Amino acid sequence: QFRAKAAIALERDEDVTAATEISVQFFAYQRVGGVYPCMLKKVSSDRDFSAFIKPGQDYYMVDYHALSTLKDNDSVSSSEDHGEKQKRRYGYQPKALFVSADGKLKPLAILVRRGNKAELVEPGDPNWQIAKFIVQNADFNQHQLVGHLGRTHLWMEALAVSTGICLPKEVHPISKLLRPHLEGTINITDFATTDLINISPQRNNGGI
């Protein structure tokens, strides 16, 4: 929705700044009402945010360290799925700290991490808008790769295979219950590993 609104605003030559910024309220709301709200954890201390955490307040954090397994792609891709300006791709693993005040979340700081490099960014810093976009992007990646693909499709593929092998199709009650839900699971997972993510031996440049 944000991307669509930004594109419309730019087409109409409206306020370019408003179309390329994330408000503090919207950014905080995305942690509980965005694509992957289960990342938010309550914390009482953290080494990276020790200067911001004070006694007597409720603090919450999102940590996308799991994305550290992603590798940057500096190579020029000839894949038809990669646009002219999308040849180089970088994976960030940010952390963000929030404080709860009056029933609402407020971002306090973002630790922007990429590989061995890290930068602590606060509201008002020149890179604050970019840091918020990096967290948004990491949230999408965490949801798509870990929550949706890894913990849903790939786990369910093992269940689909074992159900087909071990439980009789017509007479076992659990088999009859599960099979409608497992229909297409193996096909979808096969598509994901050949056309979506970068492990396909059938494509020179991997998935999109």
mmCIF file of C-alpha atoms in Angstrom:
data_model
loop_
_atom_site.group_PDB
_atom_site.id
_atom_site.type_symbol
_atom_site.label_atom_id
_atom_site.label_comp_id
_atom_site.label_asym_id
_atom_site.label_seq_id
_atom_site.Cartn_x
_atom_site.Cartn_y
_atom_site.Cartn_z
ATOM 1 C CA GLN A 1 0.000 0.000 0.000
ATOM 2 C CA PHE A 2 2.791 2.406 0.884
ATOM 3 C CA ARG A 3 4.601 1.681 -2.371
ATOM 4 C CA ALA A 4 1.424 2.216 -4.390
ATOM 5 C CA LYS A 5 0.694 5.517 -2.663
ATOM 6 C CA ALA A 6 4.264 6.667 -3.206
ATOM 7 C CA ALA A 7 4.103 5.808 -6.903
ATOM 8 C CA ILE A 8 0.816 7.679 -7.323
ATOM 9 C CA ALA A 9 2.178 10.721 -5.507
ATOM 10 C CA LEU A 10 5.269 10.802 -7.683
ATOM 11 C CA GLU A 11 3.198 10.449 -10.864
ATOM 12 C CA ARG A 12 1.109 13.427 -9.791
ATOM 13 C CA ASP A 13 4.292 15.359 -8.971
ATOM 14 C CA GLU A 14 3.140 15.812 -5.409
ATOM 15 C CA ASP A 15 5.357 16.083 -2.345
ATOM 16 C CA VAL A 16 8.276 13.770 -3.125
ATOM 17 C CA THR A 17 9.516 13.893 0.470
ATOM 18 C CA ALA A 18 6.191 12.677 1.869
ATOM 19 C CA ALA A 19 6.154 9.840 -0.651
ATOM 20 C CA THR A 20 9.584 8.583 0.369
ATOM 21 C CA GLU A 21 9.357 8.874 4.164
ATOM 22 C CA ILE A 22 7.876 6.623 6.831
ATOM 23 C CA SER A 23 6.215 8.452 9.693
ATOM 24 C CA VAL A 24 7.167 7.477 13.230
ATOM 25 C CA GLN A 25 3.581 6.403 13.920
ATOM 26 C CA PHE A 26 3.327 4.216 10.825
ATOM 27 C CA PHE A 27 6.758 2.691 11.430
ATOM 28 C CA ALA A 28 5.841 1.759 15.008
ATOM 29 C CA TYR A 29 2.427 0.442 13.937
ATOM 30 C CA GLN A 30 4.062 -1.890 11.414
ATOM 31 C CA ARG A 31 5.697 -3.799 14.282
ATOM 32 C CA VAL A 32 2.291 -4.908 15.557
ATOM 33 C CA GLY A 33 0.091 -4.556 12.462
ATOM 34 C CA GLY A 34 2.521 -5.215 9.617
ATOM 35 C CA VAL A 35 3.384 -8.330 7.670
ATOM 36 C CA TYR A 36 5.266 -10.059 10.511
ATOM 37 C CA PRO A 37 4.114 -8.790 13.931
ATOM 38 C CA CYS A 38 5.543 -11.756 15.857
ATOM 39 C CA MET A 39 9.081 -10.284 15.849
ATOM 40 C CA LEU A 40 8.440 -7.793 18.658
ATOM 41 C CA LYS A 41 9.878 -8.904 22.013
ATOM 42 C CA LYS A 42 9.859 -7.206 25.399
ATOM 43 C CA VAL A 43 13.351 -6.513 26.744
ATOM 44 C CA SER A 44 14.818 -5.168 29.961
ATOM 45 C CA SER A 45 18.408 -4.883 28.751
ATOM 46 C CA ASP A 46 20.433 -5.071 25.580
ATOM 47 C CA ARG A 47 24.124 -4.485 25.003
ATOM 48 C CA ASP A 48 23.645 -2.478 21.814
ATOM 49 C CA PHE A 49 20.923 -0.247 23.275
ATOM 50 C CA SER A 50 22.188 0.100 26.845
ATOM 51 C CA ALA A 51 22.341 3.906 26.565
ATOM 52 C CA PHE A 52 18.615 4.083 25.782
ATOM 53 C CA ILE A 53 17.135 1.623 28.290
ATOM 54 C CA LYS A 54 16.202 3.239 31.613
ATOM 55 C CA PRO A 55 14.510 1.678 34.666
ATOM 56 C CA GLY A 56 10.765 2.034 35.040
ATOM 57 C CA GLN A 57 9.756 1.908 31.368
ATOM 58 C CA ASP A 58 8.656 -0.854 29.020
ATOM 59 C CA TYR A 59 10.979 -1.489 26.085
ATOM 60 C CA TYR A 60 10.460 -3.675 23.026
ATOM 61 C CA MET A 61 12.862 -4.776 20.344
ATOM 62 C CA VAL A 62 12.894 -6.422 16.929
ATOM 63 C CA ASP A 63 16.039 -8.297 15.917
ATOM 64 C CA TYR A 64 16.541 -9.633 12.404
ATOM 65 C CA HIS A 65 19.813 -11.436 13.109
ATOM 66 C CA ALA A 66 18.476 -14.560 11.365
ATOM 67 C CA LEU A 67 18.978 -12.731 8.056
ATOM 68 C CA SER A 68 22.760 -12.782 8.580
ATOM 69 C CA THR A 69 22.825 -15.959 6.476
ATOM 70 C CA LEU A 70 21.877 -13.919 3.405
ATOM 71 C CA LYS A 71 24.766 -13.015 1.135
ATOM 72 C CA ASP A 72 25.158 -9.741 -0.716
ATOM 73 C CA ASN A 73 24.913 -9.987 -4.475
ATOM 74 C CA ASP A 74 27.387 -7.657 -6.179
ATOM 75 C CA SER A 75 27.398 -9.511 -9.483
ATOM 76 C CA VAL A 76 25.641 -8.221 -12.559
ATOM 77 C CA SER A 77 22.637 -10.409 -13.274
ATOM 78 C CA SER A 78 21.292 -11.232 -16.712
ATOM 79 C CA SER A 79 18.070 -12.701 -15.315
ATOM 80 C CA GLU A 80 14.941 -11.382 -16.984
ATOM 81 C CA ASP A 81 13.413 -11.048 -13.513
ATOM 82 C CA HIS A 82 16.005 -8.473 -12.436
ATOM 83 C CA GLY A 83 15.381 -4.906 -13.535
ATOM 84 C CA GLU A 84 18.133 -2.665 -14.844
ATOM 85 C CA LYS A 85 18.557 -0.933 -11.480
ATOM 86 C CA GLN A 86 18.135 -4.101 -9.395
ATOM 87 C CA LYS A 87 21.287 -5.961 -10.317
ATOM 88 C CA ARG A 88 22.990 -5.528 -6.929
ATOM 89 C CA ARG A 89 21.174 -6.730 -3.834
ATOM 90 C CA TYR A 90 22.180 -6.363 -0.205
ATOM 91 C CA GLY A 91 20.838 -8.027 2.902
ATOM 92 C CA TYR A 92 20.699 -6.138 6.195
ATOM 93 C CA GLN A 93 20.162 -7.566 9.691
ATOM 94 C CA PRO A 94 18.941 -4.573 11.732
ATOM 95 C CA LYS A 95 17.756 -4.263 15.313
ATOM 96 C CA ALA A 96 15.288 -1.623 16.456
ATOM 97 C CA LEU A 97 14.390 -0.481 19.973
ATOM 98 C CA PHE A 98 10.990 0.914 20.965
ATOM 99 C CA VAL A 99 9.568 2.320 24.179
ATOM 100 C CA SER A 100 5.929 1.991 25.193
ATOM 101 C CA ALA A 101 4.404 5.321 26.200
ATOM 102 C CA ASP A 102 0.678 6.008 26.665
ATOM 103 C CA GLY A 103 -0.172 2.683 25.074
ATOM 104 C CA LYS A 104 1.799 3.396 21.904
ATOM 105 C CA LEU A 105 5.183 2.355 20.614
ATOM 106 C CA LYS A 106 7.829 4.956 19.885
ATOM 107 C CA PRO A 107 11.105 4.089 18.099
ATOM 108 C CA LEU A 108 14.235 5.100 19.989
ATOM 109 C CA ALA A 109 17.108 3.732 17.915
ATOM 110 C CA ILE A 110 17.991 1.404 15.072
ATOM 111 C CA LEU A 111 21.167 -0.619 14.789
ATOM 112 C CA VAL A 112 21.823 -0.996 11.072
ATOM 113 C CA ARG A 113 23.889 -4.145 10.502
ATOM 114 C CA ARG A 114 25.247 -5.611 7.295
ATOM 115 C CA GLY A 115 27.844 -8.319 7.729
ATOM 116 C CA ASN A 116 30.562 -7.021 10.069
ATOM 117 C CA LYS A 117 29.493 -3.391 9.698
ATOM 118 C CA ALA A 118 27.084 -1.731 12.129
ATOM 119 C CA GLU A 119 25.842 1.814 12.722
ATOM 120 C CA LEU A 120 23.580 3.077 15.499
ATOM 121 C CA VAL A 121 21.012 5.536 14.167
ATOM 122 C CA GLU A 122 18.671 7.735 16.224
ATOM 123 C CA PRO A 123 15.703 9.946 15.295
ATOM 124 C CA GLY A 124 16.997 13.151 13.783
ATOM 125 C CA ASP A 125 20.125 11.557 12.323
ATOM 126 C CA PRO A 126 20.652 12.026 8.560
ATOM 127 C CA ASN A 127 20.204 8.293 7.953
ATOM 128 C CA TRP A 128 17.085 7.882 10.108
ATOM 129 C CA GLN A 129 14.686 7.544 7.171
ATOM 130 C CA ILE A 130 16.954 5.035 5.447
ATOM 131 C CA ALA A 131 17.302 3.049 8.683
ATOM 132 C CA LYS A 132 13.501 2.769 8.973
ATOM 133 C CA PHE A 133 13.275 1.533 5.384
ATOM 134 C CA ILE A 134 15.978 -1.057 6.152
ATOM 135 C CA VAL A 135 13.927 -2.357 9.093
ATOM 136 C CA GLN A 136 10.816 -2.492 6.911
ATOM 137 C CA ASN A 137 12.723 -4.433 4.253
ATOM 138 C CA ALA A 138 14.146 -6.836 6.842
ATOM 139 C CA ASP A 139 10.653 -7.415 8.200
ATOM 140 C CA PHE A 140 9.447 -8.456 4.732
ATOM 141 C CA ASN A 141 12.467 -10.721 4.239
ATOM 142 C CA GLN A 142 12.080 -12.320 7.677
ATOM 143 C CA HIS A 143 8.411 -13.010 7.004
ATOM 144 C CA GLN A 144 8.912 -14.330 3.488
ATOM 145 C CA LEU A 145 12.019 -16.465 4.079
ATOM 146 C CA VAL A 146 11.687 -17.597 7.693
ATOM 147 C CA GLY A 147 8.023 -17.407 8.660
ATOM 148 C CA HIS A 148 6.248 -18.078 5.384
ATOM 149 C CA LEU A 149 8.638 -20.236 3.357
ATOM 150 C CA GLY A 150 10.725 -21.890 6.076
ATOM 151 C CA ARG A 151 8.289 -22.424 8.920
ATOM 152 C CA THR A 152 5.218 -22.972 6.774
ATOM 153 C CA HIS A 153 5.888 -24.414 3.319
ATOM 154 C CA LEU A 154 9.096 -26.331 4.016
ATOM 155 C CA TRP A 155 7.831 -27.787 7.297
ATOM 156 C CA MET A 156 4.533 -28.737 5.708
ATOM 157 C CA GLU A 157 6.301 -30.448 2.807
ATOM 158 C CA ALA A 158 7.779 -32.985 5.237
ATOM 159 C CA LEU A 159 4.339 -33.516 6.742
ATOM 160 C CA ALA A 160 2.775 -33.938 3.299
ATOM 161 C CA VAL A 161 5.344 -36.550 2.269
ATOM 162 C CA SER A 162 5.082 -38.514 5.522
ATOM 163 C CA THR A 163 1.275 -38.405 5.400
ATOM 164 C CA GLY A 164 1.292 -39.816 1.865
ATOM 165 C CA ILE A 165 3.709 -42.586 2.796
ATOM 166 C CA CYS A 166 2.497 -43.608 6.248
ATOM 167 C CA LEU A 167 -1.249 -42.968 6.442
ATOM 168 C CA PRO A 168 -3.692 -44.902 4.210
ATOM 169 C CA LYS A 169 -5.540 -42.485 1.946
ATOM 170 C CA GLU A 170 -9.131 -43.630 2.269
ATOM 171 C CA VAL A 171 -9.390 -45.272 5.686
ATOM 172 C CA HIS A 172 -7.194 -43.302 8.089
ATOM 173 C CA PRO A 173 -9.178 -40.449 9.710
ATOM 174 C CA ILE A 174 -6.134 -38.162 10.132
ATOM 175 C CA SER A 175 -5.156 -38.756 6.507
ATOM 176 C CA LYS A 176 -8.655 -37.821 5.332
ATOM 177 C CA LEU A 177 -8.503 -34.701 7.496
ATOM 178 C CA LEU A 178 -5.054 -33.553 6.344
ATOM 179 C CA ARG A 179 -5.000 -34.343 2.624
ATOM 180 C CA PRO A 180 -7.231 -31.445 1.465
ATOM 181 C CA HIS A 181 -4.953 -29.030 3.362
ATOM 182 C CA LEU A 182 -1.792 -30.582 1.926
ATOM 183 C CA GLU A 183 -2.939 -30.486 -1.687
ATOM 184 C CA GLY A 184 -0.413 -28.609 -3.814
ATOM 185 C CA THR A 185 2.110 -28.233 -0.990
ATOM 186 C CA ILE A 186 4.897 -30.164 -2.731
ATOM 187 C CA ASN A 187 4.280 -28.397 -6.050
ATOM 188 C CA ILE A 188 4.413 -24.962 -4.407
ATOM 189 C CA THR A 189 7.622 -25.809 -2.560
ATOM 190 C CA ASP A 190 9.209 -27.090 -5.758
ATOM 191 C CA PHE A 191 8.293 -23.840 -7.493
ATOM 192 C CA ALA A 192 9.780 -21.823 -4.624
ATOM 193 C CA THR A 193 13.124 -23.618 -4.797
ATOM 194 C CA THR A 194 13.393 -23.395 -8.591
ATOM 195 C CA ASP A 195 11.890 -19.993 -9.399
ATOM 196 C CA LEU A 196 11.887 -17.918 -6.207
ATOM 197 C CA ILE A 197 15.042 -18.419 -4.159
ATOM 198 C CA ASN A 198 18.674 -18.602 -5.258
ATOM 199 C CA ILE A 199 19.312 -22.349 -5.104
ATOM 200 C CA SER A 200 18.031 -23.448 -8.487
ATOM 201 C CA PRO A 201 20.406 -25.539 -10.627
ATOM 202 C CA GLN A 202 18.026 -24.927 -13.540
ATOM 203 C CA ARG A 203 18.609 -21.160 -13.681
ATOM 204 C CA ASN A 204 21.920 -19.433 -14.186
ATOM 205 C CA ASN A 205 21.145 -16.598 -11.793
ATOM 206 C CA GLY A 206 18.853 -18.303 -9.317
ATOM 207 C CA GLY A 207 15.390 -17.124 -8.422
ATOM 208 C CA ILE A 208 13.904 -13.659 -8.337
#
